[in-house]
Tab-separated table of C-alpha atoms in Angstrom:
chain	number	residue	atom	x	y	z
A	7	MET	CA	89.082	-97.514	-191.390
A	8	LEU	CA	85.820	-95.774	-190.567
A	9	ASP	CA	82.723	-96.724	-192.457
A	10	ASN	CA	81.191	-93.470	-193.696
A	11	ALA	CA	78.299	-95.133	-195.499
A	12	VAL	CA	74.944	-93.568	-194.823
A	13	ALA	CA	72.208	-95.969	-193.812
A	14	VAL	CA	69.443	-96.072	-196.370
A	15	PRO	CA	65.970	-96.600	-194.949
A	16	PRO	CA	64.207	-99.662	-196.297
A	17	ALA	CA	61.868	-99.119	-199.203
A	18	PRO	CA	58.191	-99.142	-198.252
A	19	THR	CA	56.308	-102.364	-198.865
A	20	PRO	CA	54.407	-102.235	-202.184
A	21	LEU	CA	50.753	-101.588	-201.452
A	22	LEU	CA	49.442	-104.762	-203.029
A	23	ARG	CA	51.890	-106.797	-200.912
A	24	SER	CA	50.646	-105.196	-197.706
A	25	PRO	CA	47.965	-107.397	-196.086
A	26	SER	CA	46.574	-104.412	-194.196
A	27	PHE	CA	46.105	-102.342	-197.340
A	28	VAL	CA	44.647	-105.267	-199.289
A	29	ARG	CA	42.071	-105.744	-196.532
A	30	LEU	CA	41.312	-102.011	-196.458
A	31	TRP	CA	41.049	-101.921	-200.262
A	32	THR	CA	38.735	-104.945	-200.309
A	33	GLY	CA	36.456	-103.573	-197.599
A	34	THR	CA	36.262	-100.129	-199.162
A	35	MET	CA	35.489	-101.621	-202.568
A	36	ALA	CA	32.767	-103.841	-201.080
A	37	SER	CA	31.092	-100.811	-199.499
A	38	GLY	CA	31.356	-98.857	-202.751
A	39	VAL	CA	29.827	-101.661	-204.811
A	40	ALA	CA	27.011	-102.121	-202.286
A	41	THR	CA	26.294	-98.379	-202.347
A	42	TRP	CA	26.162	-98.334	-206.145
A	43	ALA	CA	24.163	-101.554	-206.490
A	44	LEU	CA	21.132	-100.698	-204.367
A	45	PRO	CA	19.517	-98.064	-206.653
A	46	PHE	CA	20.165	-100.262	-209.698
A	47	ILE	CA	18.579	-103.310	-208.064
A	48	LEU	CA	15.590	-101.287	-206.874
A	49	GLY	CA	15.155	-100.129	-210.463
A	50	LEU	CA	15.023	-103.784	-211.503
A	51	ALA	CA	12.357	-104.288	-208.815
A	52	VAL	CA	10.210	-101.697	-210.577
A	53	LEU	CA	10.618	-103.595	-213.847
A	54	ASP	CA	9.506	-106.892	-212.298
A	55	ARG	CA	6.606	-105.093	-210.554
A	56	SER	CA	7.672	-105.972	-207.029
A	57	LEU	CA	8.034	-102.219	-206.405
A	58	SER	CA	6.117	-99.261	-207.788
A	59	GLY	CA	7.657	-96.084	-209.171
A	60	VAL	CA	6.396	-94.199	-206.117
A	61	GLY	CA	7.906	-96.850	-203.863
A	62	LEU	CA	11.251	-96.482	-205.628
A	63	GLY	CA	11.216	-92.747	-204.961
A	64	VAL	CA	10.344	-93.306	-201.284
A	65	LEU	CA	13.133	-95.833	-200.746
A	66	LEU	CA	15.775	-93.699	-202.446
A	67	ALA	CA	14.643	-90.630	-200.498
A	68	THR	CA	14.729	-92.398	-197.137
A	69	ARG	CA	18.165	-93.799	-197.943
A	70	THR	CA	19.401	-90.268	-198.596
A	71	VAL	CA	17.882	-89.036	-195.328
A	72	GLY	CA	19.642	-91.849	-193.483
A	73	PHE	CA	22.947	-90.888	-195.128
A	74	LEU	CA	22.602	-87.227	-194.167
A	75	ALA	CA	21.600	-88.070	-190.596
A	76	ALA	CA	24.469	-90.496	-190.010
A	77	VAL	CA	27.436	-88.727	-191.617
A	78	PRO	CA	28.039	-86.015	-188.963
A	79	VAL	CA	27.305	-88.352	-186.032
A	80	ALA	CA	29.641	-91.036	-187.396
A	81	GLY	CA	32.403	-88.497	-187.910
A	82	VAL	CA	32.244	-87.609	-184.217
A	83	LEU	CA	32.089	-91.232	-183.054
A	84	ALA	CA	34.977	-92.304	-185.300
A	85	ASP	CA	37.152	-89.596	-183.736
A	86	ARG	CA	35.977	-90.321	-180.202
A	87	TYR	CA	36.442	-94.062	-180.241
A	88	SER	CA	37.794	-96.216	-183.100
A	89	ARG	CA	37.654	-95.817	-186.878
A	90	ARG	CA	37.728	-99.612	-187.243
A	91	GLN	CA	34.817	-100.067	-184.848
A	92	THR	CA	32.823	-97.393	-186.678
A	93	VAL	CA	33.378	-99.240	-189.954
A	94	LEU	CA	32.284	-102.468	-188.239
A	95	TRP	CA	28.985	-101.275	-186.795
A	96	SER	CA	28.070	-99.155	-189.826
A	97	GLY	CA	28.672	-102.092	-192.162
A	98	LEU	CA	26.712	-104.454	-189.924
A	99	MET	CA	23.815	-101.985	-189.814
A	100	ALA	CA	23.602	-101.892	-193.605
A	101	ALA	CA	24.153	-105.659	-193.855
A	102	LEU	CA	21.210	-106.401	-191.555
A	103	ALA	CA	18.967	-103.862	-193.287
A	104	ALA	CA	19.381	-105.411	-196.762
A	105	PRO	CA	17.567	-108.724	-196.075
A	106	VAL	CA	14.811	-106.841	-194.227
A	107	MET	CA	14.304	-104.772	-197.355
A	108	ALA	CA	14.340	-107.915	-199.492
A	109	MET	CA	11.619	-109.580	-197.417
A	110	SER	CA	9.394	-106.488	-197.180
A	111	LEU	CA	9.770	-105.109	-200.710
A	112	ASP	CA	6.399	-106.295	-201.996
A	113	ARG	CA	4.707	-106.528	-198.592
A	114	SER	CA	5.225	-103.341	-196.593
A	115	LEU	CA	6.591	-100.108	-198.042
A	116	LEU	CA	6.915	-98.711	-194.499
A	117	VAL	CA	9.219	-101.537	-193.368
A	118	ALA	CA	11.207	-101.359	-196.607
A	119	ALA	CA	11.615	-97.597	-196.139
A	120	ALA	CA	12.891	-98.123	-192.594
A	121	ALA	CA	15.408	-100.629	-193.948
A	122	ALA	CA	16.451	-98.163	-196.660
A	123	PHE	CA	17.000	-95.522	-193.963
A	124	LEU	CA	19.290	-97.879	-192.036
A	125	THR	CA	21.143	-98.769	-195.240
A	126	GLY	CA	21.731	-95.092	-195.951
A	127	ALA	CA	22.837	-94.552	-192.360
A	128	GLY	CA	25.358	-97.374	-192.661
A	129	GLN	CA	26.630	-95.930	-195.927
A	130	GLY	CA	26.945	-92.455	-194.455
A	131	ALA	CA	28.610	-93.684	-191.286
A	132	CYS	CA	31.307	-95.704	-193.040
A	133	ARG	CA	32.467	-92.966	-195.436
A	134	PRO	CA	34.314	-90.673	-192.966
A	135	ALA	CA	35.505	-93.675	-190.966
A	136	PHE	CA	37.088	-95.268	-194.049
A	137	GLN	CA	38.803	-91.983	-194.924
A	138	ALA	CA	40.320	-91.734	-191.450
A	139	LEU	CA	41.187	-95.445	-191.367
A	140	THR	CA	43.139	-95.064	-194.622
A	141	ALA	CA	45.348	-92.469	-192.929
A	142	GLU	CA	46.012	-94.957	-190.094
A	143	VAL	CA	46.767	-97.956	-192.307
A	144	VAL	CA	48.796	-96.333	-195.115
A	145	ALA	CA	51.948	-94.256	-194.564
A	146	GLU	CA	51.808	-90.694	-195.893
A	147	PRO	CA	54.187	-91.183	-198.882
A	148	GLN	CA	51.940	-93.946	-200.255
A	149	ARG	CA	48.515	-92.441	-199.586
A	150	GLN	CA	47.994	-90.843	-202.971
A	151	LYS	CA	48.691	-94.158	-204.670
A	152	ALA	CA	46.436	-95.913	-202.136
A	153	ASN	CA	43.554	-93.498	-202.707
A	154	ALA	CA	43.976	-93.897	-206.458
A	155	ALA	CA	43.928	-97.709	-206.139
A	156	ILE	CA	40.714	-97.577	-204.101
A	157	THR	CA	38.905	-95.259	-206.506
A	158	LEU	CA	40.200	-97.276	-209.483
A	159	ALA	CA	38.652	-100.445	-208.056
A	160	VAL	CA	35.306	-98.772	-207.466
A	161	ARG	CA	35.261	-97.274	-210.978
A	162	VAL	CA	36.063	-100.631	-212.592
A	163	THR	CA	33.239	-102.204	-210.643
A	164	THR	CA	30.693	-99.560	-211.634
A	165	LEU	CA	31.716	-100.072	-215.258
A	166	VAL	CA	31.193	-103.834	-215.358
A	167	ALA	CA	28.647	-104.340	-212.572
A	168	PRO	CA	25.510	-103.203	-214.479
A	169	THR	CA	26.009	-105.945	-217.053
A	170	LEU	CA	26.760	-108.559	-214.405
A	171	THR	CA	23.756	-107.505	-212.308
A	172	ALA	CA	21.454	-107.602	-215.320
A	173	LEU	CA	22.703	-111.108	-216.146
A	174	LEU	CA	22.170	-112.227	-212.555
A	175	ALA	CA	18.647	-110.798	-212.644
A	176	VAL	CA	17.835	-113.285	-215.390
A	177	VAL	CA	18.483	-116.249	-213.104
A	178	VAL	CA	17.791	-114.911	-209.592
A	179	SER	CA	15.074	-112.694	-208.123
A	180	THR	CA	15.396	-109.124	-206.903
A	181	PRO	CA	15.230	-110.187	-203.226
A	182	VAL	CA	18.195	-112.510	-203.791
A	183	LEU	CA	20.148	-109.608	-205.281
A	184	LEU	CA	19.326	-107.552	-202.187
A	185	TRP	CA	20.670	-110.370	-200.022
A	186	GLY	CA	23.826	-110.060	-202.127
A	187	VAL	CA	24.020	-106.373	-201.215
A	188	GLY	CA	23.806	-107.417	-197.571
A	189	ALA	CA	26.702	-109.832	-198.100
A	190	LEU	CA	28.791	-107.013	-199.581
A	191	TRP	CA	28.096	-104.841	-196.542
A	192	LEU	CA	29.026	-107.738	-194.271
A	193	ALA	CA	32.356	-108.000	-196.102
A	194	ALA	CA	32.852	-104.237	-195.731
A	195	ALA	CA	32.256	-104.588	-191.995
A	196	LEU	CA	34.455	-107.603	-191.280
A	197	ILE	CA	37.399	-107.479	-193.707
A	198	PRO	CA	39.160	-104.100	-193.045
A	199	PRO	CA	42.160	-104.171	-190.669
A	200	ALA	CA	42.592	-102.384	-187.383
A	201	GLY	CA	44.247	-98.984	-187.587
A	202	ASN	CA	47.077	-97.621	-185.476
A	203	GLY	CA	45.327	-94.441	-184.388
A	204	SER	CA	44.071	-93.579	-180.931
A	205	PRO	CA	40.913	-91.677	-179.984
A	206	GLU	CA	41.097	-88.010	-179.103
A	207	PRO	CA	42.049	-87.782	-175.409
A	208	SER	CA	39.409	-86.177	-173.248
A	209	THR	CA	38.489	-86.246	-169.573
A	210	THR	CA	34.928	-85.199	-170.364
A	211	ARG	CA	32.816	-85.891	-173.401
A	212	PRO	CA	31.006	-82.869	-174.868
A	213	SER	CA	27.817	-83.304	-176.823
A	214	ILE	CA	27.808	-84.715	-180.342
A	215	LEU	CA	26.984	-81.238	-181.640
A	216	ALA	CA	29.870	-79.624	-179.752
A	217	ASP	CA	32.292	-82.253	-181.028
A	218	PHE	CA	31.088	-81.755	-184.602
A	219	ALA	CA	31.462	-77.975	-184.199
A	220	ASP	CA	35.066	-78.603	-183.127
A	221	GLY	CA	35.563	-80.475	-186.395
A	222	VAL	CA	34.098	-77.526	-188.300
A	223	ARG	CA	36.589	-75.220	-186.576
A	224	GLU	CA	39.411	-77.536	-187.628
A	225	ALA	CA	38.142	-77.443	-191.216
A	226	ARG	CA	37.973	-73.633	-191.185
A	227	ARG	CA	41.609	-73.521	-190.052
A	228	HIS	CA	42.528	-74.846	-193.514
A	229	ARG	CA	41.504	-72.187	-195.989
A	230	TRP	CA	42.330	-74.412	-198.959
A	231	PHE	CA	39.855	-76.975	-197.609
A	232	VAL	CA	37.021	-74.484	-197.202
A	233	ALA	CA	37.618	-73.059	-200.677
A	234	GLY	CA	37.926	-76.477	-202.330
A	235	LEU	CA	34.835	-77.832	-200.589
A	236	ALA	CA	32.828	-74.796	-201.672
A	237	ALA	CA	33.970	-75.342	-205.268
A	238	LEU	CA	33.180	-79.069	-205.180
A	239	THR	CA	29.737	-78.447	-203.700
A	240	ALA	CA	28.980	-75.814	-206.344
A	241	VAL	CA	30.011	-78.120	-209.202
A	242	ILE	CA	27.965	-81.028	-207.880
A	243	ALA	CA	24.895	-78.924	-207.057
A	244	THR	CA	24.850	-77.282	-210.488
A	245	GLY	CA	26.834	-79.204	-213.108
A	246	TYR	CA	26.125	-82.727	-211.896
A	247	SER	CA	22.464	-82.001	-211.179
A	248	ALA	CA	21.781	-80.214	-214.464
A	249	THR	CA	23.388	-82.883	-216.595
A	250	PHE	CA	21.640	-85.740	-214.788
A	251	VAL	CA	18.316	-84.032	-215.516
A	252	VAL	CA	19.073	-82.789	-219.039
A	253	LEU	CA	21.152	-85.647	-220.487
A	254	PRO	CA	18.197	-88.078	-220.764
A	255	LEU	CA	16.120	-85.363	-222.454
A	256	VAL	CA	18.885	-84.470	-224.912
A	257	SER	CA	19.492	-88.146	-225.685
A	258	ARG	CA	15.803	-88.696	-226.445
A	259	ASP	CA	14.779	-85.418	-228.094
A	260	ARG	CA	17.923	-84.358	-229.987
A	261	TYR	CA	19.354	-87.728	-230.974
A	262	GLY	CA	16.229	-89.890	-230.838
A	263	SER	CA	17.839	-92.657	-228.840
A	264	GLU	CA	18.730	-93.595	-225.272
A	265	ALA	CA	22.070	-94.834	-226.593
A	266	VAL	CA	23.639	-91.389	-226.134
A	267	LEU	CA	22.630	-91.448	-222.453
A	268	ALA	CA	24.189	-94.876	-221.878
A	269	ALA	CA	27.334	-94.066	-223.852
A	270	ALA	CA	27.881	-90.745	-222.073
A	271	MET	CA	27.718	-92.337	-218.626
A	272	THR	CA	30.040	-95.127	-219.771
A	273	THR	CA	32.606	-92.721	-221.206
A	274	TYR	CA	32.504	-90.735	-217.946
A	275	THR	CA	33.454	-93.855	-216.005
A	276	ILE	CA	36.184	-94.680	-218.542
A	277	GLY	CA	37.545	-91.164	-218.126
A	278	ALA	CA	37.543	-91.581	-214.343
A	279	LEU	CA	39.521	-94.812	-214.722
A	280	VAL	CA	42.092	-93.004	-216.834
A	281	GLY	CA	42.241	-90.150	-214.328
A	282	ALA	CA	42.818	-92.537	-211.418
A	283	MET	CA	45.669	-94.247	-213.287
A	284	ILE	CA	47.258	-90.890	-214.121
A	285	ILE	CA	47.085	-89.451	-210.611
A	286	ALA	CA	48.400	-92.662	-209.039
A	287	ARG	CA	51.851	-91.694	-210.360
A	288	TRP	CA	51.668	-88.013	-211.295
A	289	ARG	CA	52.852	-85.513	-208.684
A	290	PRO	CA	52.374	-81.993	-210.091
A	291	ARG	CA	54.278	-79.224	-208.340
A	292	ALA	CA	51.118	-77.171	-207.786
A	293	GLN	CA	48.956	-80.108	-206.830
A	294	GLY	CA	46.022	-78.048	-205.569
A	295	TRP	CA	45.804	-75.914	-208.690
A	296	SER	CA	46.008	-79.028	-210.870
A	297	ALA	CA	43.226	-80.651	-208.867
A	298	LEU	CA	40.970	-77.597	-209.133
A	299	ALA	CA	41.646	-77.391	-212.873
A	300	GLY	CA	40.541	-81.027	-213.118
A	301	LEU	CA	37.352	-80.218	-211.213
A	302	ALA	CA	36.629	-77.325	-213.599
A	303	LEU	CA	36.669	-79.718	-216.553
A	304	TYR	CA	33.141	-80.730	-215.607
A	305	GLY	CA	32.008	-77.413	-217.085
A	306	LEU	CA	32.576	-78.951	-220.521
A	307	VAL	CA	29.620	-81.289	-219.948
A	308	PRO	CA	26.819	-78.697	-219.682
A	309	LEU	CA	28.471	-76.824	-222.566
A	310	SER	CA	28.333	-79.926	-224.767
A	311	LEU	CA	24.659	-80.458	-223.921
A	312	LEU	CA	23.914	-76.814	-224.612
A	313	LEU	CA	25.040	-76.913	-228.235
A	314	PRO	CA	23.701	-78.989	-231.183
A	315	VAL	CA	26.909	-80.972	-231.603
A	316	HIS	CA	27.765	-84.448	-232.807
A	317	PRO	CA	27.370	-87.071	-230.048
A	318	ALA	CA	31.127	-87.657	-230.151
A	319	VAL	CA	31.613	-84.160	-228.711
A	320	ILE	CA	29.387	-85.058	-225.749
A	321	PHE	CA	31.299	-88.283	-225.214
A	322	ALA	CA	34.620	-86.415	-225.312
A	323	ALA	CA	33.312	-83.912	-222.749
A	324	TYR	CA	32.299	-86.749	-220.428
A	325	VAL	CA	35.685	-88.451	-220.808
A	326	LEU	CA	37.487	-85.236	-219.869
A	327	ALA	CA	35.099	-84.641	-216.965
A	328	GLY	CA	35.763	-88.179	-215.691
A	329	ILE	CA	39.514	-87.671	-215.914
A	330	GLY	CA	39.194	-84.324	-214.168
A	331	ILE	CA	37.103	-85.553	-211.252
A	332	GLU	CA	39.744	-88.098	-210.281
A	333	LEU	CA	42.548	-85.584	-210.776
A	334	PHE	CA	40.648	-83.674	-208.084
A	335	ASN	CA	39.350	-86.445	-205.821
A	336	VAL	CA	42.569	-88.355	-205.166
A	337	PRO	CA	44.784	-85.347	-204.246
A	338	TRP	CA	41.848	-83.897	-202.272
A	339	PHE	CA	41.469	-86.995	-200.093
A	340	THR	CA	45.235	-87.333	-199.756
A	341	ALA	CA	45.698	-83.714	-198.696
A	342	THR	CA	42.886	-83.963	-196.165
A	343	GLN	CA	44.454	-87.076	-194.644
A	344	ARG	CA	47.839	-85.304	-194.503
A	345	GLU	CA	46.920	-81.824	-193.315
A	346	VAL	CA	44.021	-82.268	-190.900
A	347	GLU	CA	44.672	-82.969	-187.226
A	348	PRO	CA	44.530	-86.799	-187.025
A	349	THR	CA	42.169	-86.845	-184.048
A	350	LYS	CA	39.684	-84.697	-186.009
A	351	LEU	CA	40.053	-86.260	-189.451
A	352	ALA	CA	36.783	-88.228	-189.426
A	353	ARG	CA	34.771	-85.134	-188.471
A	354	VAL	CA	36.345	-83.037	-191.213
A	355	SER	CA	35.771	-85.852	-193.726
A	356	SER	CA	32.136	-86.092	-192.623
A	357	LEU	CA	31.725	-82.371	-193.322
A	358	ASP	CA	33.159	-82.983	-196.794
A	359	PHE	CA	30.666	-85.754	-197.619
A	360	LEU	CA	27.765	-83.935	-195.983
A	361	LEU	CA	28.136	-80.745	-198.010
A	362	SER	CA	29.266	-82.189	-201.331
A	363	TYR	CA	27.769	-85.536	-202.215
A	364	GLY	CA	25.250	-85.631	-199.382
A	365	LEU	CA	23.465	-82.470	-200.504
A	366	ALA	CA	23.493	-83.357	-204.211
A	367	PRO	CA	19.774	-84.286	-204.102
A	368	VAL	CA	18.988	-80.679	-203.185
A	369	GLY	CA	20.495	-79.574	-206.484
A	370	LEU	CA	18.519	-82.212	-208.334
A	371	ALA	CA	15.306	-81.021	-206.685
A	372	LEU	CA	15.932	-77.407	-207.724
A	373	ILE	CA	17.237	-77.933	-211.259
A	374	ALA	CA	14.045	-79.410	-212.741
A	375	PRO	CA	11.825	-76.459	-211.671
A	376	ALA	CA	14.521	-74.060	-212.888
A	377	ILE	CA	14.490	-75.712	-216.309
A	378	ASP	CA	10.685	-75.458	-216.442
A	379	GLN	CA	10.876	-71.774	-215.505
A	380	PHE	CA	13.866	-70.537	-217.526
A	381	GLY	CA	14.517	-73.269	-220.095
A	382	ALA	CA	17.311	-75.833	-220.397
A	383	THR	CA	19.559	-73.496	-222.407
A	384	ALA	CA	19.715	-70.816	-219.715
A	385	VAL	CA	20.163	-73.333	-216.886
A	386	LEU	CA	22.960	-75.208	-218.678
A	387	ALA	CA	24.742	-71.938	-219.470
A	388	VAL	CA	24.627	-70.828	-215.834
A	389	CYS	CA	25.783	-74.245	-214.648
A	390	ALA	CA	28.730	-74.218	-217.053
A	391	VAL	CA	29.797	-70.787	-215.769
A	392	VAL	CA	29.572	-71.993	-212.156
A	393	CYS	CA	31.605	-75.137	-212.922
A	394	PHE	CA	34.409	-73.027	-214.388
A	395	ALA	CA	34.197	-70.101	-211.956
A	396	ALA	CA	33.942	-71.935	-208.625
A	397	PRO	CA	37.271	-73.826	-208.920
A	398	ALA	CA	38.924	-70.679	-210.309
A	399	ALA	CA	37.752	-68.724	-207.256
A	400	ALA	CA	39.019	-71.462	-204.947
A	401	ALA	CA	42.422	-71.298	-206.647
A	402	MET	CA	42.709	-67.644	-205.579
A	403	VAL	CA	43.178	-68.745	-201.958
A	404	PRO	CA	46.982	-68.846	-201.469
A	405	SER	CA	47.120	-72.230	-199.727
A	406	SER	CA	45.058	-73.819	-202.523
A	407	ARG	CA	48.181	-73.984	-204.684
A	408	GLY	CA	49.442	-77.068	-202.868
A	409	PHE	CA	46.499	-77.997	-200.638
A	410	THR	CA	48.713	-77.434	-197.608
A	411	VAL	CA	48.403	-75.418	-194.424
A	412	ARG	CA	52.114	-74.599	-194.629
A	413	GLN	CA	51.184	-71.961	-197.193
A	414	GLU	CA	48.689	-70.264	-194.888
A	415	GLU	CA	49.451	-66.757	-193.705
A	416	PRO	CA	50.833	-66.468	-190.149
A	417	ASN	CA	48.195	-66.392	-187.417
A	418	ALA	CA	45.540	-67.571	-189.866
C-alpha cells in the first residue's frame, strides 16, 4: 500500500531558542542602549560641571556629523565585504572612542569632540549593517517578529534606563558611565553572529560614490520605498522637531510644571512598547497602508499641543503616536529586508537612516526660528497637516498598499 502522506516541513525554531538570533538581538540592543545613553550622560556631565552647556552642544553636534558622514560609506562597505565585519569595526570604533571622551571631558574639548565624532561614526556605520545582518540571520517568515523583538528590547531599555543611570550617577562619576558606554559598544561589536550572505560579486571596484549611487538606483526601483521614506522624513522633520521644541515650552508655560514634559515622553515610549507587541503578531492584509496610517498618528501630537486641553489629552496623543510609529517601523524594516536586492540592502538601509533620522537635526534647527517668526500656533498647525498629509500621499502609490515590488506596474 502506497503512502500518500505529504511531508510537512519542520516548524521554524522559535526565535528566542535560536542562538544566532539571541546574539543578534543582544548586540543590537547593546548598540541601541549605547546610542541612547551618551546624550543623557553628557547632560549629567553638565550638571556636575565637568562639561559646559556650550561643550554639550559641540559634542552632540560632532556626534551627529560623524553619524551623517559614516552612514553612506558603511552601507557601501557592508555590501562590498561583510555585514558582520562592518558591525565589528564600527562597534570597536565607538568602543575605543568612549574612554577617550571620558578622559578628555574636562581637559580638552577638542579631543572630546574628536571622540564624539568617532562615536557618531560608529553608530552610523552599524545601523545599515545591522539591518542587512538581520536579513542574513533570520528567515523571511520570522523577520517581522524578529524586528519587533529588537525594537521592543530597545524601547524597554529607554524606559527604565534613565532611572538606572541616574541612580548609578549617585555612586559613580560621569567618566565611569562613559566607560560603561564603551563596554556596551564592545558588546555590540563582539556578540553578534556571522551572517550567511556573500558580498556583491565584482571584478572591479567602483568608487564609494558610484556604489552608493547604485544603491540609490535600487531604492528608486521600489516606488513604495521612495514614497514611504519621503513620508517618514517629512514627519520627523516637522512633527518630531516641532514637538521636541514646543513640548518643554507648553509644559512650563501652560501647565506650570516640567512633569507634563516627562510624562509625555514616558507615555510615548509606553505606546511604542504596545505597538511593538501588537505588530509582532498582527499581519494586516494591506500592511503598507496600515503602516502609513500608524505613521500619520503622529499628527495628533502637534494638534494636542496646539489646543488648551487637559494634560491627559496630550498623554493620549503621545501614546497613540508611540503605537503608530512601531506599527510603521517594524513592517517598514521587514519589507525593506524582503524586497530589496540582498547585495544592495545595506546601501538602501543607509539611505533610509541618512534621510530620515540622520537629517532630523536640520528640522530642529529650522523649527525654532520658524516659531520665533510665525508663532508656535501656526508652526504646530502646519506640522500637523504635514504629518497627516505626507503618509496619505505615500499611500497613493499603488505598491504602497503592501510594501511590495510585486504590485509595481510592468517595466517600472
